[in-house]
mmCIF file with all atom_site columns, C-alpha atoms in Angstrom:
data_model
loop_
_atom_site.group_PDB
_atom_site.id
_atom_site.type_symbol
_atom_site.label_atom_id
_atom_site.label_alt_id
_atom_site.label_comp_id
_atom_site.label_asym_id
_atom_site.label_entity_id
_atom_site.label_seq_id
_atom_site.pdbx_PDB_ins_code
_atom_site.Cartn_x
_atom_site.Cartn_y
_atom_site.Cartn_z
_atom_site.occupancy
_atom_site.B_iso_or_equiv
_atom_site.pdbx_formal_charge
_atom_site.auth_seq_id
_atom_site.auth_comp_id
_atom_site.auth_asym_id
_atom_site.auth_atom_id
_atom_site.pdbx_PDB_model_num
ATOM 1   C CA . MET A 1 1   ? 212.338 -118.543 -30.409 1.00 0.00 ? 17  MET A CA 1
ATOM 2   C CA . LYS A 1 2   ? 211.925 -118.853 -34.183 1.00 0.00 ? 18  LYS A CA 1
ATOM 3   C CA . LEU A 1 3   ? 208.156 -118.678 -33.751 1.00 0.00 ? 19  LEU A CA 1
ATOM 4   C CA . ILE A 1 4   ? 208.429 -115.403 -31.855 1.00 0.00 ? 20  ILE A CA 1
ATOM 5   C CA . ARG A 1 5   ? 210.722 -113.947 -34.572 1.00 0.00 ? 21  ARG A CA 1
ATOM 6   C CA . LYS A 1 6   ? 208.286 -114.995 -37.309 1.00 0.00 ? 22  LYS A CA 1
ATOM 7   C CA . ALA A 1 7   ? 205.346 -113.502 -35.415 1.00 0.00 ? 23  ALA A CA 1
ATOM 8   C CA . THR A 1 8   ? 207.262 -110.283 -34.784 1.00 0.00 ? 24  THR A CA 1
ATOM 9   C CA . LEU A 1 9   ? 208.312 -110.093 -38.441 1.00 0.00 ? 25  LEU A CA 1
ATOM 10  C CA . ALA A 1 10  ? 204.725 -110.722 -39.601 1.00 0.00 ? 26  ALA A CA 1
ATOM 11  C CA . LEU A 1 11  ? 203.446 -108.037 -37.252 1.00 0.00 ? 27  LEU A CA 1
ATOM 12  C CA . PHE A 1 12  ? 206.123 -105.607 -38.466 1.00 0.00 ? 28  PHE A CA 1
ATOM 13  C CA . VAL A 1 13  ? 205.237 -106.262 -42.129 1.00 0.00 ? 29  VAL A CA 1
ATOM 14  C CA . ALA A 1 14  ? 201.535 -105.806 -41.333 1.00 0.00 ? 30  ALA A CA 1
ATOM 15  C CA . LEU A 1 15  ? 202.229 -102.494 -39.598 1.00 0.00 ? 31  LEU A CA 1
ATOM 16  C CA . ILE A 1 16  ? 204.308 -101.246 -42.515 1.00 0.00 ? 32  ILE A CA 1
ATOM 17  C CA . ALA A 1 17  ? 201.592 -102.271 -44.993 1.00 0.00 ? 33  ALA A CA 1
ATOM 18  C CA . THR A 1 18  ? 198.913 -100.574 -42.895 1.00 0.00 ? 34  THR A CA 1
ATOM 19  C CA . GLY A 1 19  ? 201.041 -97.436  -42.654 1.00 0.00 ? 35  GLY A CA 1
ATOM 20  C CA . ALA A 1 20  ? 201.582 -97.407  -46.404 1.00 0.00 ? 36  ALA A CA 1
ATOM 21  C CA . MET A 1 21  ? 197.848 -97.763  -46.987 1.00 0.00 ? 37  MET A CA 1
ATOM 22  C CA . ALA A 1 22  ? 197.141 -94.931  -44.573 1.00 0.00 ? 38  ALA A CA 1
ATOM 23  C CA . GLN A 1 23  ? 199.567 -92.717  -46.500 1.00 0.00 ? 39  GLN A CA 1
ATOM 24  C CA . THR A 1 24  ? 197.711 -93.341  -49.771 1.00 0.00 ? 40  THR A CA 1
ATOM 25  C CA . ALA A 1 25  ? 194.183 -93.262  -48.358 1.00 0.00 ? 41  ALA A CA 1
ATOM 26  C CA . LYS A 1 26  ? 192.426 -90.076  -49.359 1.00 0.00 ? 42  LYS A CA 1
ATOM 27  C CA . PHE A 1 27  ? 189.239 -88.677  -47.980 1.00 0.00 ? 43  PHE A CA 1
ATOM 28  C CA . GLY A 1 28  ? 186.941 -86.025  -49.301 1.00 0.00 ? 44  GLY A CA 1
ATOM 29  C CA . HIS A 1 29  ? 184.112 -83.959  -47.977 1.00 0.00 ? 45  HIS A CA 1
ATOM 30  C CA . VAL A 1 30  ? 181.216 -82.087  -49.488 1.00 0.00 ? 46  VAL A CA 1
ATOM 31  C CA . HIS A 1 31  ? 178.474 -79.797  -48.259 1.00 0.00 ? 47  HIS A CA 1
ATOM 32  C CA . SER A 1 32  ? 175.832 -81.320  -50.539 1.00 0.00 ? 48  SER A CA 1
ATOM 33  C CA . SER A 1 33  ? 172.914 -79.120  -49.488 1.00 0.00 ? 49  SER A CA 1
ATOM 34  C CA . TYR A 1 34  ? 174.971 -75.994  -50.233 1.00 0.00 ? 50  TYR A CA 1
ATOM 35  C CA . VAL A 1 35  ? 175.956 -77.266  -53.661 1.00 0.00 ? 51  VAL A CA 1
ATOM 36  C CA . MET A 1 36  ? 172.411 -78.388  -54.427 1.00 0.00 ? 52  MET A CA 1
ATOM 37  C CA . SER A 1 37  ? 170.975 -75.002  -53.436 1.00 0.00 ? 53  SER A CA 1
ATOM 38  C CA . LYS A 1 38  ? 173.200 -73.353  -56.050 1.00 0.00 ? 54  LYS A CA 1
ATOM 39  C CA . MET A 1 39  ? 172.304 -75.715  -58.904 1.00 0.00 ? 55  MET A CA 1
ATOM 40  C CA . PRO A 1 40  ? 170.024 -74.213  -61.599 1.00 0.00 ? 56  PRO A CA 1
ATOM 41  C CA . GLU A 1 41  ? 167.890 -77.384  -61.573 1.00 0.00 ? 57  GLU A CA 1
ATOM 42  C CA . TYR A 1 42  ? 167.287 -76.937  -57.852 1.00 0.00 ? 58  TYR A CA 1
ATOM 43  C CA . LYS A 1 43  ? 166.259 -73.309  -58.310 1.00 0.00 ? 59  LYS A CA 1
ATOM 44  C CA . LYS A 1 44  ? 163.870 -74.299  -61.108 1.00 0.00 ? 60  LYS A CA 1
ATOM 45  C CA . ALA A 1 45  ? 162.331 -77.031  -58.937 1.00 0.00 ? 61  ALA A CA 1
ATOM 46  C CA . MET A 1 46  ? 161.938 -74.574  -56.051 1.00 0.00 ? 62  MET A CA 1
ATOM 47  C CA . LYS A 1 47  ? 160.117 -72.128  -58.331 1.00 0.00 ? 63  LYS A CA 1
ATOM 48  C CA . GLN A 1 48  ? 157.740 -74.880  -59.434 1.00 0.00 ? 64  GLN A CA 1
ATOM 49  C CA . LEU A 1 49  ? 157.047 -75.837  -55.821 1.00 0.00 ? 65  LEU A CA 1
ATOM 50  C CA . THR A 1 50  ? 156.489 -72.201  -54.877 1.00 0.00 ? 66  THR A CA 1
ATOM 51  C CA . VAL A 1 51  ? 153.946 -71.762  -57.675 1.00 0.00 ? 67  VAL A CA 1
ATOM 52  C CA . LEU A 1 52  ? 152.143 -74.943  -56.633 1.00 0.00 ? 68  LEU A CA 1
ATOM 53  C CA . ASP A 1 53  ? 152.168 -73.868  -52.987 1.00 0.00 ? 69  ASP A CA 1
ATOM 54  C CA . SER A 1 54  ? 150.741 -70.456  -53.920 1.00 0.00 ? 70  SER A CA 1
ATOM 55  C CA . THR A 1 55  ? 147.978 -72.099  -55.943 1.00 0.00 ? 71  THR A CA 1
ATOM 56  C CA . TYR A 1 56  ? 147.040 -74.339  -53.033 1.00 0.00 ? 72  TYR A CA 1
ATOM 57  C CA . ASN A 1 57  ? 147.161 -71.462  -50.544 1.00 0.00 ? 73  ASN A CA 1
ATOM 58  C CA . LEU A 1 58  ? 144.823 -69.438  -52.734 1.00 0.00 ? 74  LEU A CA 1
ATOM 59  C CA . GLU A 1 59  ? 142.291 -72.274  -52.746 1.00 0.00 ? 75  GLU A CA 1
ATOM 60  C CA . LEU A 1 60  ? 142.616 -72.687  -48.976 1.00 0.00 ? 76  LEU A CA 1
ATOM 61  C CA . GLU A 1 61  ? 142.014 -68.959  -48.505 1.00 0.00 ? 77  GLU A CA 1
ATOM 62  C CA . LYS A 1 62  ? 138.861 -69.156  -50.628 1.00 0.00 ? 78  LYS A CA 1
ATOM 63  C CA . LEU A 1 63  ? 137.622 -72.040  -48.505 1.00 0.00 ? 79  LEU A CA 1
ATOM 64  C CA . ALA A 1 64  ? 138.452 -70.144  -45.289 1.00 0.00 ? 80  ALA A CA 1
ATOM 65  C CA . VAL A 1 65  ? 136.530 -67.091  -46.546 1.00 0.00 ? 81  VAL A CA 1
ATOM 66  C CA . GLU A 1 66  ? 133.538 -69.306  -47.296 1.00 0.00 ? 82  GLU A CA 1
ATOM 67  C CA . ILE A 1 67  ? 133.685 -70.872  -43.827 1.00 0.00 ? 83  ILE A CA 1
ATOM 68  C CA . ASN A 1 68  ? 134.052 -67.485  -42.112 1.00 0.00 ? 84  ASN A CA 1
ATOM 69  C CA . LYS A 1 69  ? 131.101 -66.115  -44.071 1.00 0.00 ? 85  LYS A CA 1
ATOM 70  C CA . LYS A 1 70  ? 128.935 -69.051  -42.954 1.00 0.00 ? 86  LYS A CA 1
ATOM 71  C CA . VAL A 1 71  ? 130.064 -68.650  -39.333 1.00 0.00 ? 87  VAL A CA 1
ATOM 72  C CA . ASP A 1 72  ? 129.244 -64.922  -39.410 1.00 0.00 ? 88  ASP A CA 1
ATOM 73  C CA . GLU A 1 73  ? 125.796 -65.648  -40.866 1.00 0.00 ? 89  GLU A CA 1
ATOM 74  C CA . TYR A 1 74  ? 125.233 -68.286  -38.196 1.00 0.00 ? 90  TYR A CA 1
ATOM 75  C CA . ASN A 1 75  ? 126.273 -65.933  -35.395 1.00 0.00 ? 91  ASN A CA 1
ATOM 76  C CA . ARG A 1 76  ? 124.078 -63.071  -36.666 1.00 0.00 ? 92  ARG A CA 1
ATOM 77  C CA . ASP A 1 77  ? 121.032 -65.276  -37.114 1.00 0.00 ? 93  ASP A CA 1
ATOM 78  C CA . THR A 1 78  ? 118.921 -64.857  -33.992 1.00 0.00 ? 94  THR A CA 1
ATOM 79  C CA . ILE A 1 79  ? 115.480 -65.472  -35.416 1.00 0.00 ? 95  ILE A CA 1
ATOM 80  C CA . SER A 1 80  ? 115.785 -68.802  -37.263 1.00 0.00 ? 96  SER A CA 1
ATOM 81  C CA . PRO A 1 81  ? 114.287 -71.909  -35.670 1.00 0.00 ? 97  PRO A CA 1
ATOM 82  C CA . GLN A 1 82  ? 116.639 -74.325  -33.924 1.00 0.00 ? 98  GLN A CA 1
ATOM 83  C CA . VAL A 1 83  ? 116.395 -76.905  -36.742 1.00 0.00 ? 99  VAL A CA 1
ATOM 84  C CA . ILE A 1 84  ? 117.708 -74.385  -39.297 1.00 0.00 ? 100 ILE A CA 1
ATOM 85  C CA . LYS A 1 85  ? 120.505 -73.307  -36.938 1.00 0.00 ? 101 LYS A CA 1
ATOM 86  C CA . GLU A 1 86  ? 121.524 -76.944  -36.425 1.00 0.00 ? 102 GLU A CA 1
ATOM 87  C CA . THR A 1 87  ? 121.545 -77.504  -40.181 1.00 0.00 ? 103 THR A CA 1
ATOM 88  C CA . LYS A 1 88  ? 123.745 -74.434  -40.654 1.00 0.00 ? 104 LYS A CA 1
ATOM 89  C CA . ALA A 1 89  ? 126.087 -75.637  -37.889 1.00 0.00 ? 105 ALA A CA 1
ATOM 90  C CA . GLU A 1 90  ? 126.373 -79.043  -39.589 1.00 0.00 ? 106 GLU A CA 1
ATOM 91  C CA . GLU A 1 91  ? 127.110 -77.296  -42.875 1.00 0.00 ? 107 GLU A CA 1
ATOM 92  C CA . ILE A 1 92  ? 129.902 -75.300  -41.212 1.00 0.00 ? 108 ILE A CA 1
ATOM 93  C CA . GLN A 1 93  ? 131.354 -78.453  -39.653 1.00 0.00 ? 109 GLN A CA 1
ATOM 94  C CA . GLY A 1 94  ? 131.243 -80.166  -43.037 1.00 0.00 ? 110 GLY A CA 1
ATOM 95  C CA . LEU A 1 95  ? 133.133 -77.275  -44.608 1.00 0.00 ? 111 LEU A CA 1
ATOM 96  C CA . GLN A 1 96  ? 135.717 -77.368  -41.820 1.00 0.00 ? 112 GLN A CA 1
ATOM 97  C CA . ILE A 1 97  ? 136.221 -81.114  -42.300 1.00 0.00 ? 113 ILE A CA 1
ATOM 98  C CA . ARG A 1 98  ? 136.516 -80.584  -46.056 1.00 0.00 ? 114 ARG A CA 1
ATOM 99  C CA . ALA A 1 99  ? 139.145 -77.883  -45.449 1.00 0.00 ? 115 ALA A CA 1
ATOM 100 C CA . GLN A 1 100 ? 141.145 -80.197  -43.154 1.00 0.00 ? 116 GLN A CA 1
ATOM 101 C CA . GLN A 1 101 ? 141.016 -83.027  -45.677 1.00 0.00 ? 117 GLN A CA 1
ATOM 102 C CA . PHE A 1 102 ? 142.049 -80.658  -48.441 1.00 0.00 ? 118 PHE A CA 1
ATOM 103 C CA . GLN A 1 103 ? 144.979 -79.458  -46.315 1.00 0.00 ? 119 GLN A CA 1
ATOM 104 C CA . GLN A 1 104 ? 146.102 -83.065  -45.777 1.00 0.00 ? 120 GLN A CA 1
ATOM 105 C CA . ARG A 1 105 ? 145.894 -83.825  -49.496 1.00 0.00 ? 121 ARG A CA 1
ATOM 106 C CA . ILE A 1 106 ? 147.867 -80.669  -50.228 1.00 0.00 ? 122 ILE A CA 1
ATOM 107 C CA . GLU A 1 107 ? 150.633 -81.727  -47.837 1.00 0.00 ? 123 GLU A CA 1
ATOM 108 C CA . GLN A 1 108 ? 150.787 -85.178  -49.405 1.00 0.00 ? 124 GLN A CA 1
ATOM 109 C CA . ASP A 1 109 ? 150.890 -83.755  -52.914 1.00 0.00 ? 125 ASP A CA 1
ATOM 110 C CA . MET A 1 110 ? 153.586 -81.232  -51.975 1.00 0.00 ? 126 MET A CA 1
ATOM 111 C CA . GLN A 1 111 ? 155.730 -84.048  -50.568 1.00 0.00 ? 127 GLN A CA 1
ATOM 112 C CA . GLN A 1 112 ? 155.227 -86.111  -53.721 1.00 0.00 ? 128 GLN A CA 1
ATOM 113 C CA . GLN A 1 113 ? 156.006 -83.156  -55.977 1.00 0.00 ? 129 GLN A CA 1
ATOM 114 C CA . GLN A 1 114 ? 159.095 -82.357  -53.940 1.00 0.00 ? 130 GLN A CA 1
ATOM 115 C CA . ALA A 1 115 ? 160.327 -85.935  -54.339 1.00 0.00 ? 131 ALA A CA 1
ATOM 116 C CA . ILE A 1 116 ? 159.601 -85.900  -58.075 1.00 0.00 ? 132 ILE A CA 1
ATOM 117 C CA . LEU A 1 117 ? 161.242 -82.529  -58.689 1.00 0.00 ? 133 LEU A CA 1
ATOM 118 C CA . PHE A 1 118 ? 164.325 -82.974  -56.499 1.00 0.00 ? 134 PHE A CA 1
ATOM 119 C CA . SER A 1 119 ? 165.114 -86.601  -57.292 1.00 0.00 ? 135 SER A CA 1
ATOM 120 C CA . PRO A 1 120 ? 166.880 -85.799  -60.588 1.00 0.00 ? 136 PRO A CA 1
ATOM 121 C CA . VAL A 1 121 ? 168.806 -82.969  -58.917 1.00 0.00 ? 137 VAL A CA 1
ATOM 122 C CA . ARG A 1 122 ? 170.009 -85.277  -56.130 1.00 0.00 ? 138 ARG A CA 1
ATOM 123 C CA . ASP A 1 123 ? 170.887 -87.956  -58.674 1.00 0.00 ? 139 ASP A CA 1
ATOM 124 C CA . LYS A 1 124 ? 172.922 -85.500  -60.755 1.00 0.00 ? 140 LYS A CA 1
ATOM 125 C CA . LEU A 1 125 ? 174.785 -84.330  -57.658 1.00 0.00 ? 141 LEU A CA 1
ATOM 126 C CA . LEU A 1 126 ? 175.441 -87.881  -56.434 1.00 0.00 ? 142 LEU A CA 1
ATOM 127 C CA . ASN A 1 127 ? 176.660 -89.000  -59.851 1.00 0.00 ? 143 ASN A CA 1
ATOM 128 C CA . ALA A 1 128 ? 179.041 -86.046  -60.006 1.00 0.00 ? 144 ALA A CA 1
ATOM 129 C CA . ILE A 1 129 ? 180.329 -86.712  -56.478 1.00 0.00 ? 145 ILE A CA 1
ATOM 130 C CA . ASN A 1 130 ? 180.916 -90.376  -57.356 1.00 0.00 ? 146 ASN A CA 1
ATOM 131 C CA . ALA A 1 131 ? 182.715 -89.471  -60.591 1.00 0.00 ? 147 ALA A CA 1
ATOM 132 C CA . ILE A 1 132 ? 184.965 -86.914  -58.887 1.00 0.00 ? 148 ILE A CA 1
ATOM 133 C CA . ALA A 1 133 ? 185.715 -89.318  -56.032 1.00 0.00 ? 149 ALA A CA 1
ATOM 134 C CA . LYS A 1 134 ? 186.812 -91.950  -58.559 1.00 0.00 ? 150 LYS A CA 1
ATOM 135 C CA . GLU A 1 135 ? 188.893 -89.430  -60.519 1.00 0.00 ? 151 GLU A CA 1
ATOM 136 C CA . LYS A 1 136 ? 190.644 -88.277  -57.355 1.00 0.00 ? 152 LYS A CA 1
ATOM 137 C CA . GLU A 1 137 ? 190.910 -91.860  -56.045 1.00 0.00 ? 153 GLU A CA 1
ATOM 138 C CA . LEU A 1 138 ? 189.134 -91.058  -52.789 1.00 0.00 ? 154 LEU A CA 1
ATOM 139 C CA . ILE A 1 139 ? 188.110 -93.933  -50.558 1.00 0.00 ? 155 ILE A CA 1
ATOM 140 C CA . TYR A 1 140 ? 185.419 -91.997  -48.664 1.00 0.00 ? 156 TYR A CA 1
ATOM 141 C CA . VAL A 1 141 ? 183.497 -88.787  -49.185 1.00 0.00 ? 157 VAL A CA 1
ATOM 142 C CA . PHE A 1 142 ? 181.734 -87.373  -46.153 1.00 0.00 ? 158 PHE A CA 1
ATOM 143 C CA . ASP A 1 143 ? 178.684 -85.151  -46.434 1.00 0.00 ? 159 ASP A CA 1
ATOM 144 C CA . ILE A 1 144 ? 179.040 -82.389  -43.871 1.00 0.00 ? 160 ILE A CA 1
ATOM 145 C CA . SER A 1 145 ? 175.653 -80.780  -44.582 1.00 0.00 ? 161 SER A CA 1
ATOM 146 C CA . GLY A 1 146 ? 174.215 -82.026  -41.304 1.00 0.00 ? 162 GLY A CA 1
ATOM 147 C CA . GLY A 1 147 ? 176.543 -79.809  -39.320 1.00 0.00 ? 163 GLY A CA 1
ATOM 148 C CA . ASN A 1 148 ? 180.122 -78.796  -39.073 1.00 0.00 ? 164 ASN A CA 1
ATOM 149 C CA . PRO A 1 149 ? 182.456 -81.690  -38.500 1.00 0.00 ? 165 PRO A CA 1
ATOM 150 C CA . LEU A 1 150 ? 184.645 -81.610  -35.456 1.00 0.00 ? 166 LEU A CA 1
ATOM 151 C CA . TYR A 1 151 ? 187.750 -81.713  -37.611 1.00 0.00 ? 167 TYR A CA 1
ATOM 152 C CA . VAL A 1 152 ? 188.529 -81.617  -41.321 1.00 0.00 ? 168 VAL A CA 1
ATOM 153 C CA . SER A 1 153 ? 192.108 -82.206  -42.291 1.00 0.00 ? 169 SER A CA 1
ATOM 154 C CA . GLU A 1 154 ? 193.744 -80.077  -44.960 1.00 0.00 ? 170 GLU A CA 1
ATOM 155 C CA . LYS A 1 155 ? 194.408 -83.406  -46.680 1.00 0.00 ? 171 LYS A CA 1
ATOM 156 C CA . SER A 1 156 ? 190.668 -84.009  -47.071 1.00 0.00 ? 172 SER A CA 1
ATOM 157 C CA . VAL A 1 157 ? 189.616 -83.026  -50.565 1.00 0.00 ? 173 VAL A CA 1
ATOM 158 C CA . ASP A 1 158 ? 186.835 -80.420  -50.594 1.00 0.00 ? 174 ASP A CA 1
ATOM 159 C CA . LEU A 1 159 ? 184.602 -81.359  -53.512 1.00 0.00 ? 175 LEU A CA 1
ATOM 160 C CA . VAL A 1 160 ? 182.440 -78.216  -53.415 1.00 0.00 ? 176 VAL A CA 1
ATOM 161 C CA . PRO A 1 161 ? 184.649 -76.058  -55.699 1.00 0.00 ? 177 PRO A CA 1
ATOM 162 C CA . VAL A 1 162 ? 185.137 -79.017  -58.048 1.00 0.00 ? 178 VAL A CA 1
ATOM 163 C CA . LEU A 1 163 ? 181.391 -79.609  -58.238 1.00 0.00 ? 179 LEU A CA 1
ATOM 164 C CA . PHE A 1 164 ? 180.718 -75.936  -58.925 1.00 0.00 ? 180 PHE A CA 1
ATOM 165 C CA . GLU A 1 165 ? 183.214 -76.063  -61.775 1.00 0.00 ? 181 GLU A CA 1
ATOM 166 C CA . ARG A 1 166 ? 181.683 -79.275  -63.132 1.00 0.00 ? 182 ARG A CA 1
ATOM 167 C CA . PHE A 1 167 ? 178.172 -77.770  -63.048 1.00 0.00 ? 183 PHE A CA 1
ATOM 168 C CA . GLY A 1 168 ? 179.294 -74.429  -64.488 1.00 0.00 ? 184 GLY A CA 1
ATOM 169 C CA . ILE A 1 169 ? 178.305 -72.513  -61.355 1.00 0.00 ? 185 ILE A CA 1
ATOM 170 C CA . THR A 1 170 ? 180.336 -69.539  -60.173 1.00 0.00 ? 186 THR A CA 1
ATOM 171 C CA . PHE A 1 171 ? 182.000 -70.407  -56.881 1.00 0.00 ? 187 PHE A CA 1
ATOM 172 C CA . ASN A 1 172 ? 181.891 -67.650  -54.271 1.00 0.00 ? 188 ASN A CA 1
ATOM 173 C CA . ALA A 1 173 ? 184.661 -68.536  -51.826 1.00 0.00 ? 189 ALA A CA 1
ATOM 174 C CA . ALA A 1 174 ? 183.730 -65.775  -49.376 1.00 0.00 ? 190 ALA A CA 1
ATOM 175 C CA . GLU A 1 175 ? 180.107 -66.948  -49.138 1.00 0.00 ? 191 GLU A CA 1
ATOM 176 C CA . TYR A 1 176 ? 181.282 -70.536  -48.749 1.00 0.00 ? 192 TYR A CA 1
ATOM 177 C CA . LYS A 1 177 ? 183.724 -69.535  -46.034 1.00 0.00 ? 193 LYS A CA 1
ATOM 178 C CA . GLU A 1 178 ? 180.867 -67.913  -44.091 1.00 0.00 ? 194 GLU A CA 1
ATOM 179 C CA . LEU A 1 179 ? 179.444 -71.399  -43.657 1.00 0.00 ? 195 LEU A CA 1
ATOM 180 C CA . GLY A 1 180 ? 182.513 -72.119  -41.561 1.00 0.00 ? 196 GLY A CA 1
ATOM 181 C CA . LEU A 1 181 ? 184.039 -74.638  -43.916 1.00 0.00 ? 197 LEU A CA 1
#
């Protein structure tokens, strides 16, 4: 009988301790992609990527014009011997392969540049989230950028306004509310 009382008492103490911990546990949430899109560093990085993309697209257009010109010449040429036509066809194929390879290199470079440019922005945001979470003694911060959560308690600390204040960005509550948060 004493063993049952001790077990019951231990279980009761454990439940009370767990309940007390649950009362003090605090959670937070953040829409990191929204915050990042409003950061000046993000906007600067996007401008740099846009300029690079435009430069690449201009070069691709020049290559496409060159290919189209060669194709038109090939199609209009009805009097050249077969050997010359085959040589021109090979030249066109070579240009097309070169254009495809250039496109692949562009995509790789754009991905690398994106990683280089956005890495410091992500780091700044993560460091700020970590600092705020420690200040507010949060045990978890959930990123809800991937979609709206099924439920967010009013007790969950929304870090978005705090981050805007920390970064010196004007917080537009109405725009933020349109996201459904």
